[in-house]
mmCIF file with all atom_site columns, C-alpha atoms in Angstrom:
data_model
loop_
_atom_site.group_PDB
_atom_site.id
_atom_site.type_symbol
_atom_site.label_atom_id
_atom_site.label_alt_id
_atom_site.label_comp_id
_atom_site.label_asym_id
_atom_site.label_entity_id
_atom_site.label_seq_id
_atom_site.pdbx_PDB_ins_code
_atom_site.Cartn_x
_atom_site.Cartn_y
_atom_site.Cartn_z
_atom_site.occupancy
_atom_site.B_iso_or_equiv
_atom_site.pdbx_formal_charge
_atom_site.auth_seq_id
_atom_site.auth_comp_id
_atom_site.auth_asym_id
_atom_site.auth_atom_id
_atom_site.pdbx_PDB_model_num
ATOM 1   C CA . MET J 1 1   ? 150.902 -187.544 -104.588 1.00 66.00 ? 1157 MET J CA 1
ATOM 2   C CA . VAL J 1 2   ? 148.798 -185.274 -106.166 1.00 70.00 ? 1158 VAL J CA 1
ATOM 3   C CA . MET J 1 3   ? 147.007 -184.329 -102.690 1.00 77.00 ? 1159 MET J CA 1
ATOM 4   C CA . LYS J 1 4   ? 150.623 -183.670 -100.623 1.00 79.00 ? 1160 LYS J CA 1
ATOM 5   C CA . LYS J 1 5   ? 152.125 -181.335 -103.761 1.00 81.00 ? 1161 LYS J CA 1
ATOM 6   C CA . ARG J 1 6   ? 148.354 -179.495 -103.217 1.00 83.00 ? 1162 ARG J CA 1
ATOM 7   C CA . SER J 1 7   ? 148.817 -179.434 -99.482  1.00 85.00 ? 1163 SER J CA 1
ATOM 8   C CA . ARG J 1 8   ? 152.386 -178.030 -99.769  1.00 88.00 ? 1164 ARG J CA 1
ATOM 9   C CA . VAL J 1 9   ? 151.358 -175.196 -102.202 1.00 89.00 ? 1165 VAL J CA 1
ATOM 10  C CA . MET J 1 10  ? 148.444 -174.115 -100.188 1.00 91.00 ? 1166 MET J CA 1
ATOM 11  C CA . ARG J 1 11  ? 150.930 -174.170 -96.931  1.00 92.00 ? 1167 ARG J CA 1
ATOM 12  C CA . THR J 1 12  ? 153.534 -172.222 -99.145  1.00 93.00 ? 1168 THR J CA 1
ATOM 13  C CA . THR J 1 13  ? 150.295 -169.827 -100.445 1.00 94.00 ? 1169 THR J CA 1
ATOM 14  C CA . ALA J 1 14  ? 149.911 -169.105 -96.624  1.00 95.00 ? 1170 ALA J CA 1
ATOM 15  C CA . THR J 1 15  ? 152.988 -168.643 -95.498  1.00 95.00 ? 1171 THR J CA 1
ATOM 16  C CA . TYR J 1 16  ? 154.056 -165.841 -97.936  1.00 96.00 ? 1172 TYR J CA 1
ATOM 17  C CA . GLY J 1 17  ? 150.128 -164.502 -97.660  1.00 96.00 ? 1173 GLY J CA 1
ATOM 18  C CA . ILE J 1 18  ? 151.131 -164.013 -93.757  1.00 97.00 ? 1174 ILE J CA 1
ATOM 19  C CA . LEU J 1 19  ? 154.674 -163.264 -94.305  1.00 97.00 ? 1175 LEU J CA 1
ATOM 20  C CA . ILE J 1 20  ? 153.500 -160.264 -96.690  1.00 97.00 ? 1176 ILE J CA 1
ATOM 21  C CA . ILE J 1 21  ? 150.765 -159.050 -94.508  1.00 97.00 ? 1177 ILE J CA 1
ATOM 22  C CA . ALA J 1 22  ? 153.278 -158.628 -92.032  1.00 97.00 ? 1178 ALA J CA 1
ATOM 23  C CA . LEU J 1 23  ? 155.662 -157.149 -94.044  1.00 97.00 ? 1179 LEU J CA 1
ATOM 24  C CA . LEU J 1 24  ? 152.833 -154.391 -94.931  1.00 96.00 ? 1180 LEU J CA 1
ATOM 25  C CA . TRP J 1 25  ? 151.849 -153.655 -91.013  1.00 96.00 ? 1181 TRP J CA 1
ATOM 26  C CA . THR J 1 26  ? 155.082 -153.026 -90.584  1.00 96.00 ? 1182 THR J CA 1
ATOM 27  C CA . ILE J 1 27  ? 156.604 -150.688 -93.398  1.00 96.00 ? 1183 ILE J CA 1
ATOM 28  C CA . PHE J 1 28  ? 153.067 -149.321 -93.602  1.00 96.00 ? 1184 PHE J CA 1
ATOM 29  C CA . PRO J 1 29  ? 153.793 -146.815 -90.381  1.00 96.00 ? 1185 PRO J CA 1
ATOM 30  C CA . ILE J 1 30  ? 157.316 -145.654 -92.061  1.00 96.00 ? 1186 ILE J CA 1
ATOM 31  C CA . TYR J 1 31  ? 155.504 -144.901 -95.912  1.00 95.00 ? 1187 TYR J CA 1
ATOM 32  C CA . TRP J 1 32  ? 152.953 -142.890 -93.849  1.00 93.00 ? 1188 TRP J CA 1
ATOM 33  C CA . MET J 1 33  ? 155.569 -140.990 -92.159  1.00 94.00 ? 1189 MET J CA 1
ATOM 34  C CA . ILE J 1 34  ? 157.499 -140.296 -95.502  1.00 93.00 ? 1190 ILE J CA 1
ATOM 35  C CA . LYS J 1 35  ? 154.279 -139.862 -96.891  1.00 93.00 ? 1191 LYS J CA 1
ATOM 36  C CA . SER J 1 36  ? 152.905 -136.969 -94.254  1.00 90.00 ? 1192 SER J CA 1
ATOM 37  C CA . SER J 1 37  ? 156.431 -135.422 -94.651  1.00 90.00 ? 1193 SER J CA 1
ATOM 38  C CA . LEU J 1 38  ? 156.407 -134.655 -98.238  1.00 91.00 ? 1194 LEU J CA 1
ATOM 39  C CA . THR J 1 39  ? 152.100 -133.801 -98.363  1.00 90.00 ? 1195 THR J CA 1
ATOM 40  C CA . VAL J 1 40  ? 151.080 -130.097 -98.398  1.00 88.00 ? 1196 VAL J CA 1
ATOM 41  C CA . ASN J 1 41  ? 149.035 -129.181 -95.006  1.00 84.00 ? 1197 ASN J CA 1
ATOM 42  C CA . GLU J 1 42  ? 146.163 -128.605 -97.202  1.00 84.00 ? 1198 GLU J CA 1
ATOM 43  C CA . GLU J 1 43  ? 145.763 -132.282 -98.266  1.00 84.00 ? 1199 GLU J CA 1
ATOM 44  C CA . MET J 1 44  ? 146.906 -133.622 -94.810  1.00 80.00 ? 1200 MET J CA 1
ATOM 45  C CA . TYR J 1 45  ? 144.841 -132.098 -92.502  1.00 83.00 ? 1201 TYR J CA 1
ATOM 46  C CA . VAL J 1 46  ? 141.596 -133.285 -93.531  1.00 82.00 ? 1202 VAL J CA 1
ATOM 47  C CA . ALA J 1 47  ? 138.845 -135.405 -92.357  1.00 82.00 ? 1203 ALA J CA 1
ATOM 48  C CA . ARG J 1 48  ? 139.927 -138.643 -95.064  1.00 84.00 ? 1204 ARG J CA 1
ATOM 49  C CA . PRO J 1 49  ? 143.904 -138.180 -95.868  1.00 82.00 ? 1205 PRO J CA 1
ATOM 50  C CA . LEU J 1 50  ? 144.443 -139.783 -99.379  1.00 83.00 ? 1206 LEU J CA 1
ATOM 51  C CA . LEU J 1 51  ? 147.258 -142.777 -99.422  1.00 85.00 ? 1207 LEU J CA 1
ATOM 52  C CA . PHE J 1 52  ? 149.181 -141.032 -101.839 1.00 86.00 ? 1208 PHE J CA 1
ATOM 53  C CA . SER J 1 53  ? 149.789 -137.331 -102.294 1.00 83.00 ? 1209 SER J CA 1
ATOM 54  C CA . ASN J 1 54  ? 148.659 -135.623 -105.289 1.00 82.00 ? 1210 ASN J CA 1
ATOM 55  C CA . VAL J 1 55  ? 150.928 -132.572 -104.544 1.00 85.00 ? 1211 VAL J CA 1
ATOM 56  C CA . ILE J 1 56  ? 154.210 -133.282 -103.231 1.00 88.00 ? 1212 ILE J CA 1
ATOM 57  C CA . THR J 1 57  ? 156.722 -130.421 -101.100 1.00 90.00 ? 1213 THR J CA 1
ATOM 58  C CA . PHE J 1 58  ? 160.103 -130.345 -99.620  1.00 92.00 ? 1214 PHE J CA 1
ATOM 59  C CA . ASP J 1 59  ? 159.222 -127.238 -97.473  1.00 91.00 ? 1215 ASP J CA 1
ATOM 60  C CA . HIS J 1 60  ? 158.859 -129.017 -94.203  1.00 91.00 ? 1216 HIS J CA 1
ATOM 61  C CA . TYR J 1 61  ? 162.285 -130.136 -94.527  1.00 93.00 ? 1217 TYR J CA 1
ATOM 62  C CA . ILE J 1 62  ? 163.434 -126.770 -95.944  1.00 93.00 ? 1218 ILE J CA 1
ATOM 63  C CA . ASP J 1 63  ? 161.838 -125.142 -92.927  1.00 92.00 ? 1219 ASP J CA 1
ATOM 64  C CA . LEU J 1 64  ? 163.421 -128.164 -90.327  1.00 91.00 ? 1220 LEU J CA 1
ATOM 65  C CA . ILE J 1 65  ? 166.768 -126.932 -91.954  1.00 92.00 ? 1221 ILE J CA 1
ATOM 66  C CA . TYR J 1 66  ? 166.575 -123.558 -91.804  1.00 93.00 ? 1222 TYR J CA 1
ATOM 67  C CA . ASN J 1 67  ? 164.549 -122.880 -89.528  1.00 93.00 ? 1223 ASN J CA 1
ATOM 68  C CA . THR J 1 68  ? 164.942 -124.950 -86.434  1.00 93.00 ? 1224 THR J CA 1
ATOM 69  C CA . SER J 1 69  ? 167.956 -125.397 -85.153  1.00 93.00 ? 1225 SER J CA 1
ATOM 70  C CA . PHE J 1 70  ? 167.697 -128.657 -85.744  1.00 94.00 ? 1226 PHE J CA 1
ATOM 71  C CA . MET J 1 71  ? 170.817 -129.176 -87.873  1.00 94.00 ? 1227 MET J CA 1
ATOM 72  C CA . HIS J 1 72  ? 172.711 -127.830 -84.605  1.00 94.00 ? 1228 HIS J CA 1
ATOM 73  C CA . ASN J 1 73  ? 170.802 -130.529 -82.363  1.00 94.00 ? 1229 ASN J CA 1
ATOM 74  C CA . VAL J 1 74  ? 172.100 -133.257 -84.633  1.00 95.00 ? 1230 VAL J CA 1
ATOM 75  C CA . TRP J 1 75  ? 175.698 -131.779 -84.536  1.00 95.00 ? 1231 TRP J CA 1
ATOM 76  C CA . ASN J 1 76  ? 175.497 -132.121 -80.936  1.00 93.00 ? 1232 ASN J CA 1
ATOM 77  C CA . SER J 1 77  ? 173.743 -135.461 -80.894  1.00 94.00 ? 1233 SER J CA 1
ATOM 78  C CA . PHE J 1 78  ? 177.008 -136.820 -83.078  1.00 96.00 ? 1234 PHE J CA 1
ATOM 79  C CA . VAL J 1 79  ? 179.484 -134.847 -80.860  1.00 95.00 ? 1235 VAL J CA 1
ATOM 80  C CA . ILE J 1 80  ? 178.227 -136.548 -77.683  1.00 94.00 ? 1236 ILE J CA 1
ATOM 81  C CA . ALA J 1 81  ? 178.183 -140.035 -79.865  1.00 94.00 ? 1237 ALA J CA 1
ATOM 82  C CA . ALA J 1 82  ? 181.222 -139.824 -80.833  1.00 96.00 ? 1238 ALA J CA 1
ATOM 83  C CA . ILE J 1 83  ? 183.118 -139.037 -77.641  1.00 95.00 ? 1239 ILE J CA 1
ATOM 84  C CA . THR J 1 84  ? 180.847 -141.363 -75.467  1.00 94.00 ? 1240 THR J CA 1
ATOM 85  C CA . THR J 1 85  ? 182.020 -143.958 -77.886  1.00 95.00 ? 1241 THR J CA 1
ATOM 86  C CA . VAL J 1 86  ? 185.898 -143.624 -77.826  1.00 95.00 ? 1242 VAL J CA 1
ATOM 87  C CA . ILE J 1 87  ? 185.159 -143.613 -73.824  1.00 94.00 ? 1243 ILE J CA 1
ATOM 88  C CA . CYS J 1 88  ? 183.013 -146.305 -73.686  1.00 94.00 ? 1244 CYS J CA 1
ATOM 89  C CA . LEU J 1 89  ? 185.317 -148.219 -75.765  1.00 94.00 ? 1245 LEU J CA 1
ATOM 90  C CA . ALA J 1 90  ? 188.462 -147.333 -74.014  1.00 94.00 ? 1246 ALA J CA 1
ATOM 91  C CA . ILE J 1 91  ? 187.073 -148.075 -71.219  1.00 93.00 ? 1247 ILE J CA 1
ATOM 92  C CA . GLY J 1 92  ? 185.155 -151.755 -72.217  1.00 92.00 ? 1248 GLY J CA 1
ATOM 93  C CA . ILE J 1 93  ? 188.772 -152.816 -74.214  1.00 93.00 ? 1249 ILE J CA 1
ATOM 94  C CA . LEU J 1 94  ? 190.594 -152.405 -70.974  1.00 93.00 ? 1250 LEU J CA 1
ATOM 95  C CA . GLY J 1 95  ? 187.889 -153.938 -68.400  1.00 90.00 ? 1251 GLY J CA 1
ATOM 96  C CA . SER J 1 96  ? 187.488 -156.920 -70.942  1.00 91.00 ? 1252 SER J CA 1
ATOM 97  C CA . TYR J 1 97  ? 190.565 -157.643 -71.737  1.00 91.00 ? 1253 TYR J CA 1
ATOM 98  C CA . ALA J 1 98  ? 191.866 -157.644 -67.770  1.00 89.00 ? 1254 ALA J CA 1
ATOM 99  C CA . MET J 1 99  ? 189.011 -159.998 -66.884  1.00 88.00 ? 1255 MET J CA 1
ATOM 100 C CA . THR J 1 100 ? 189.267 -162.235 -69.495  1.00 88.00 ? 1256 THR J CA 1
ATOM 101 C CA . ARG J 1 101 ? 193.476 -162.706 -70.043  1.00 86.00 ? 1257 ARG J CA 1
ATOM 102 C CA . LEU J 1 102 ? 194.744 -161.163 -66.291  1.00 85.00 ? 1258 LEU J CA 1
ATOM 103 C CA . LYS J 1 103 ? 195.117 -163.747 -63.096  1.00 86.00 ? 1259 LYS J CA 1
ATOM 104 C CA . TYR J 1 104 ? 194.043 -161.548 -59.996  1.00 86.00 ? 1260 TYR J CA 1
ATOM 105 C CA . PRO J 1 105 ? 191.792 -161.796 -56.741  1.00 89.00 ? 1261 PRO J CA 1
ATOM 106 C CA . GLY J 1 106 ? 187.995 -160.456 -57.421  1.00 85.00 ? 1262 GLY J CA 1
ATOM 107 C CA . ARG J 1 107 ? 188.197 -161.285 -61.063  1.00 84.00 ? 1263 ARG J CA 1
ATOM 108 C CA . ALA J 1 108 ? 185.303 -163.324 -60.994  1.00 85.00 ? 1264 ALA J CA 1
ATOM 109 C CA . PHE J 1 109 ? 183.384 -160.481 -58.791  1.00 89.00 ? 1265 PHE J CA 1
ATOM 110 C CA . PHE J 1 110 ? 184.005 -158.112 -61.157  1.00 85.00 ? 1266 PHE J CA 1
ATOM 111 C CA . ARG J 1 111 ? 183.017 -159.723 -64.109  1.00 83.00 ? 1267 ARG J CA 1
ATOM 112 C CA . ASN J 1 112 ? 179.356 -160.546 -61.974  1.00 86.00 ? 1268 ASN J CA 1
ATOM 113 C CA . SER J 1 113 ? 179.349 -156.971 -61.431  1.00 86.00 ? 1269 SER J CA 1
ATOM 114 C CA . ILE J 1 114 ? 179.421 -156.141 -64.824  1.00 83.00 ? 1270 ILE J CA 1
ATOM 115 C CA . ILE J 1 115 ? 176.740 -158.538 -66.142  1.00 80.00 ? 1271 ILE J CA 1
ATOM 116 C CA . ILE J 1 116 ? 174.547 -157.863 -63.117  1.00 84.00 ? 1272 ILE J CA 1
ATOM 117 C CA . SER J 1 117 ? 175.083 -153.740 -63.535  1.00 80.00 ? 1273 SER J CA 1
ATOM 118 C CA . TYR J 1 118 ? 173.844 -154.589 -67.531  1.00 77.00 ? 1274 TYR J CA 1
ATOM 119 C CA . LEU J 1 119 ? 170.994 -156.294 -66.856  1.00 81.00 ? 1275 LEU J CA 1
ATOM 120 C CA . MET J 1 120 ? 169.853 -153.549 -63.797  1.00 82.00 ? 1276 MET J CA 1
ATOM 121 C CA . PRO J 1 121 ? 166.912 -151.455 -65.382  1.00 85.00 ? 1277 PRO J CA 1
ATOM 122 C CA . THR J 1 122 ? 167.743 -147.710 -65.939  1.00 81.00 ? 1278 THR J CA 1
ATOM 123 C CA . ALA J 1 123 ? 165.354 -146.347 -64.310  1.00 85.00 ? 1279 ALA J CA 1
ATOM 124 C CA . VAL J 1 124 ? 166.749 -147.189 -60.635  1.00 86.00 ? 1280 VAL J CA 1
ATOM 125 C CA . LEU J 1 125 ? 169.844 -145.005 -61.620  1.00 84.00 ? 1281 LEU J CA 1
ATOM 126 C CA . PHE J 1 126 ? 167.635 -141.817 -62.439  1.00 85.00 ? 1282 PHE J CA 1
ATOM 127 C CA . VAL J 1 127 ? 167.516 -139.964 -58.923  1.00 89.00 ? 1283 VAL J CA 1
ATOM 128 C CA . PRO J 1 128 ? 170.978 -140.936 -57.682  1.00 89.00 ? 1284 PRO J CA 1
ATOM 129 C CA . MET J 1 129 ? 172.394 -139.688 -61.505  1.00 88.00 ? 1285 MET J CA 1
ATOM 130 C CA . TYR J 1 130 ? 170.375 -136.212 -61.141  1.00 89.00 ? 1286 TYR J CA 1
ATOM 131 C CA . VAL J 1 131 ? 171.759 -136.052 -57.784  1.00 90.00 ? 1287 VAL J CA 1
ATOM 132 C CA . PHE J 1 132 ? 175.186 -136.627 -58.514  1.00 89.00 ? 1288 PHE J CA 1
ATOM 133 C CA . VAL J 1 133 ? 175.467 -134.347 -62.185  1.00 89.00 ? 1289 VAL J CA 1
ATOM 134 C CA . SER J 1 134 ? 173.522 -131.491 -59.578  1.00 89.00 ? 1290 SER J CA 1
ATOM 135 C CA . SER J 1 135 ? 176.103 -131.483 -57.465  1.00 90.00 ? 1291 SER J CA 1
ATOM 136 C CA . LEU J 1 136 ? 178.881 -131.715 -59.979  1.00 88.00 ? 1292 LEU J CA 1
ATOM 137 C CA . GLY J 1 137 ? 177.612 -128.771 -61.239  1.00 86.00 ? 1293 GLY J CA 1
ATOM 138 C CA . PHE J 1 138 ? 176.373 -129.657 -64.987  1.00 84.00 ? 1294 PHE J CA 1
ATOM 139 C CA . TYR J 1 139 ? 172.528 -129.340 -64.373  1.00 81.00 ? 1295 TYR J CA 1
ATOM 140 C CA . ASP J 1 140 ? 171.243 -128.514 -67.731  1.00 82.00 ? 1296 ASP J CA 1
ATOM 141 C CA . ASN J 1 141 ? 174.591 -129.030 -69.541  1.00 85.00 ? 1297 ASN J CA 1
ATOM 142 C CA . LYS J 1 142 ? 175.104 -131.190 -72.752  1.00 85.00 ? 1298 LYS J CA 1
ATOM 143 C CA . TYR J 1 143 ? 178.283 -132.190 -71.577  1.00 85.00 ? 1299 TYR J CA 1
ATOM 144 C CA . ALA J 1 144 ? 176.675 -134.104 -68.419  1.00 89.00 ? 1300 ALA J CA 1
ATOM 145 C CA . LEU J 1 145 ? 175.730 -136.831 -71.083  1.00 90.00 ? 1301 LEU J CA 1
ATOM 146 C CA . LEU J 1 146 ? 179.568 -137.486 -71.024  1.00 89.00 ? 1302 LEU J CA 1
ATOM 147 C CA . ILE J 1 147 ? 178.897 -138.513 -67.538  1.00 88.00 ? 1303 ILE J CA 1
ATOM 148 C CA . ILE J 1 148 ? 175.312 -140.735 -67.832  1.00 89.00 ? 1304 ILE J CA 1
ATOM 149 C CA . TYR J 1 149 ? 175.752 -142.573 -70.596  1.00 90.00 ? 1305 TYR J CA 1
ATOM 150 C CA . PRO J 1 150 ? 178.660 -144.056 -70.192  1.00 90.00 ? 1306 PRO J CA 1
ATOM 151 C CA . THR J 1 151 ? 177.110 -144.828 -66.846  1.00 86.00 ? 1307 THR J CA 1
ATOM 152 C CA . PHE J 1 152 ? 174.818 -147.518 -68.918  1.00 86.00 ? 1308 PHE J CA 1
ATOM 153 C CA . VAL J 1 153 ? 176.711 -147.886 -71.994  1.00 89.00 ? 1309 VAL J CA 1
ATOM 154 C CA . VAL J 1 154 ? 180.280 -149.359 -70.403  1.00 90.00 ? 1310 VAL J CA 1
ATOM 155 C CA . PRO J 1 155 ? 178.223 -152.632 -69.068  1.00 88.00 ? 1311 PRO J CA 1
ATOM 156 C CA . TYR J 1 156 ? 177.380 -153.660 -72.068  1.00 88.00 ? 1312 TYR J CA 1
ATOM 157 C CA . CYS J 1 157 ? 180.674 -152.985 -74.077  1.00 90.00 ? 1313 CYS J CA 1
ATOM 158 C CA . CYS J 1 158 ? 181.754 -155.101 -71.433  1.00 89.00 ? 1314 CYS J CA 1
ATOM 159 C CA . TYR J 1 159 ? 179.720 -157.786 -71.602  1.00 87.00 ? 1315 TYR J CA 1
ATOM 160 C CA . MET J 1 160 ? 180.009 -157.954 -75.441  1.00 89.00 ? 1316 MET J CA 1
ATOM 161 C CA . LEU J 1 161 ? 183.679 -157.827 -75.608  1.00 91.00 ? 1317 LEU J CA 1
ATOM 162 C CA . ILE J 1 162 ? 184.194 -160.499 -72.955  1.00 89.00 ? 1318 ILE J CA 1
ATOM 163 C CA . SER J 1 163 ? 182.760 -162.814 -74.767  1.00 87.00 ? 1319 SER J CA 1
ATOM 164 C CA . TYR J 1 164 ? 184.832 -161.523 -77.520  1.00 90.00 ? 1320 TYR J CA 1
ATOM 165 C CA . PHE J 1 165 ? 187.948 -161.859 -75.813  1.00 90.00 ? 1321 PHE J CA 1
ATOM 166 C CA . LYS J 1 166 ? 187.154 -165.677 -74.366  1.00 89.00 ? 1322 LYS J CA 1
ATOM 167 C CA . ALA J 1 167 ? 186.470 -166.391 -77.973  1.00 90.00 ? 1323 ALA J CA 1
ATOM 168 C CA . ILE J 1 168 ? 190.609 -165.366 -79.037  1.00 89.00 ? 1324 ILE J CA 1
ATOM 169 C CA . PRO J 1 169 ? 192.989 -168.031 -78.858  1.00 90.00 ? 1325 PRO J CA 1
ATOM 170 C CA . TYR J 1 170 ? 195.074 -167.895 -76.061  1.00 87.00 ? 1326 TYR J CA 1
ATOM 171 C CA . ALA J 1 171 ? 197.953 -168.961 -78.072  1.00 89.00 ? 1327 ALA J CA 1
ATOM 172 C CA . LEU J 1 172 ? 197.796 -165.749 -79.821  1.00 88.00 ? 1328 LEU J CA 1
ATOM 173 C CA . GLU J 1 173 ? 198.397 -164.172 -76.969  1.00 87.00 ? 1329 GLU J CA 1
ATOM 174 C CA . GLU J 1 174 ? 201.547 -166.232 -75.743  1.00 87.00 ? 1330 GLU J CA 1
ATOM 175 C CA . ALA J 1 175 ? 202.890 -165.485 -79.014  1.00 89.00 ? 1331 ALA J CA 1
ATOM 176 C CA . ALA J 1 176 ? 202.784 -162.254 -79.001  1.00 89.00 ? 1332 ALA J CA 1
ATOM 177 C CA . LEU J 1 177 ? 204.504 -162.315 -75.023  1.00 87.00 ? 1333 LEU J CA 1
ATOM 178 C CA . ILE J 1 178 ? 206.867 -164.881 -76.473  1.00 90.00 ? 1334 ILE J CA 1
ATOM 179 C CA . ASP J 1 179 ? 208.135 -162.041 -79.142  1.00 89.00 ? 1335 ASP J CA 1
ATOM 180 C CA . GLY J 1 180 ? 208.435 -159.610 -76.534  1.00 89.00 ? 1336 GLY J CA 1
ATOM 181 C CA . CYS J 1 181 ? 205.041 -157.318 -76.838  1.00 88.00 ? 1337 CYS J CA 1
ATOM 182 C CA . ASN J 1 182 ? 203.754 -156.323 -73.122  1.00 88.00 ? 1338 ASN J CA 1
ATOM 183 C CA . ARG J 1 183 ? 200.200 -156.761 -71.761  1.00 85.00 ? 1339 ARG J CA 1
ATOM 184 C CA . LEU J 1 184 ? 199.052 -153.507 -73.894  1.00 86.00 ? 1340 LEU J CA 1
ATOM 185 C CA . GLN J 1 185 ? 200.996 -154.382 -77.466  1.00 87.00 ? 1341 GLN J CA 1
ATOM 186 C CA . THR J 1 186 ? 199.181 -157.839 -76.834  1.00 87.00 ? 1342 THR J CA 1
ATOM 187 C CA . LEU J 1 187 ? 196.273 -156.071 -76.630  1.00 83.00 ? 1343 LEU J CA 1
#
């Protein structure tokens, strides 16, 4: 009995020890990145940097915000991400609903095409997308991303939403149709 208890304690201790080492291994690069951003250059660019800084400075962040176009780039990323999200959700919701709830010929083909395009490596589309965007005249333009990103995101969105719509009971849709809703109102 004592041996079992001792064995269990040793196993638990070994498990927690391994988990703590794995946690430190995972968190240390994040700590080092934050520490490096708050360290003055004289301390950072030495042969053996310290694990904990003696002097903390926010000059690097001030320089980043006020002397570069970082905030403008963050705003551009936010706008492109928001517009892409709206476009992909609109296409994904309507397409996924149609593929799960409506009966039409070729429905299985479209659903399988979505899954196949989701699984296709994105590198395969780099050259065709470049040629397409260049032919539209959007070369070196941030709005070209509004064409490119949905190409990669819509299949993923549809893939996820198809399983979501399958999980909703059909009785809810029938109840909405009986109440006089059309398909869009039911959606």
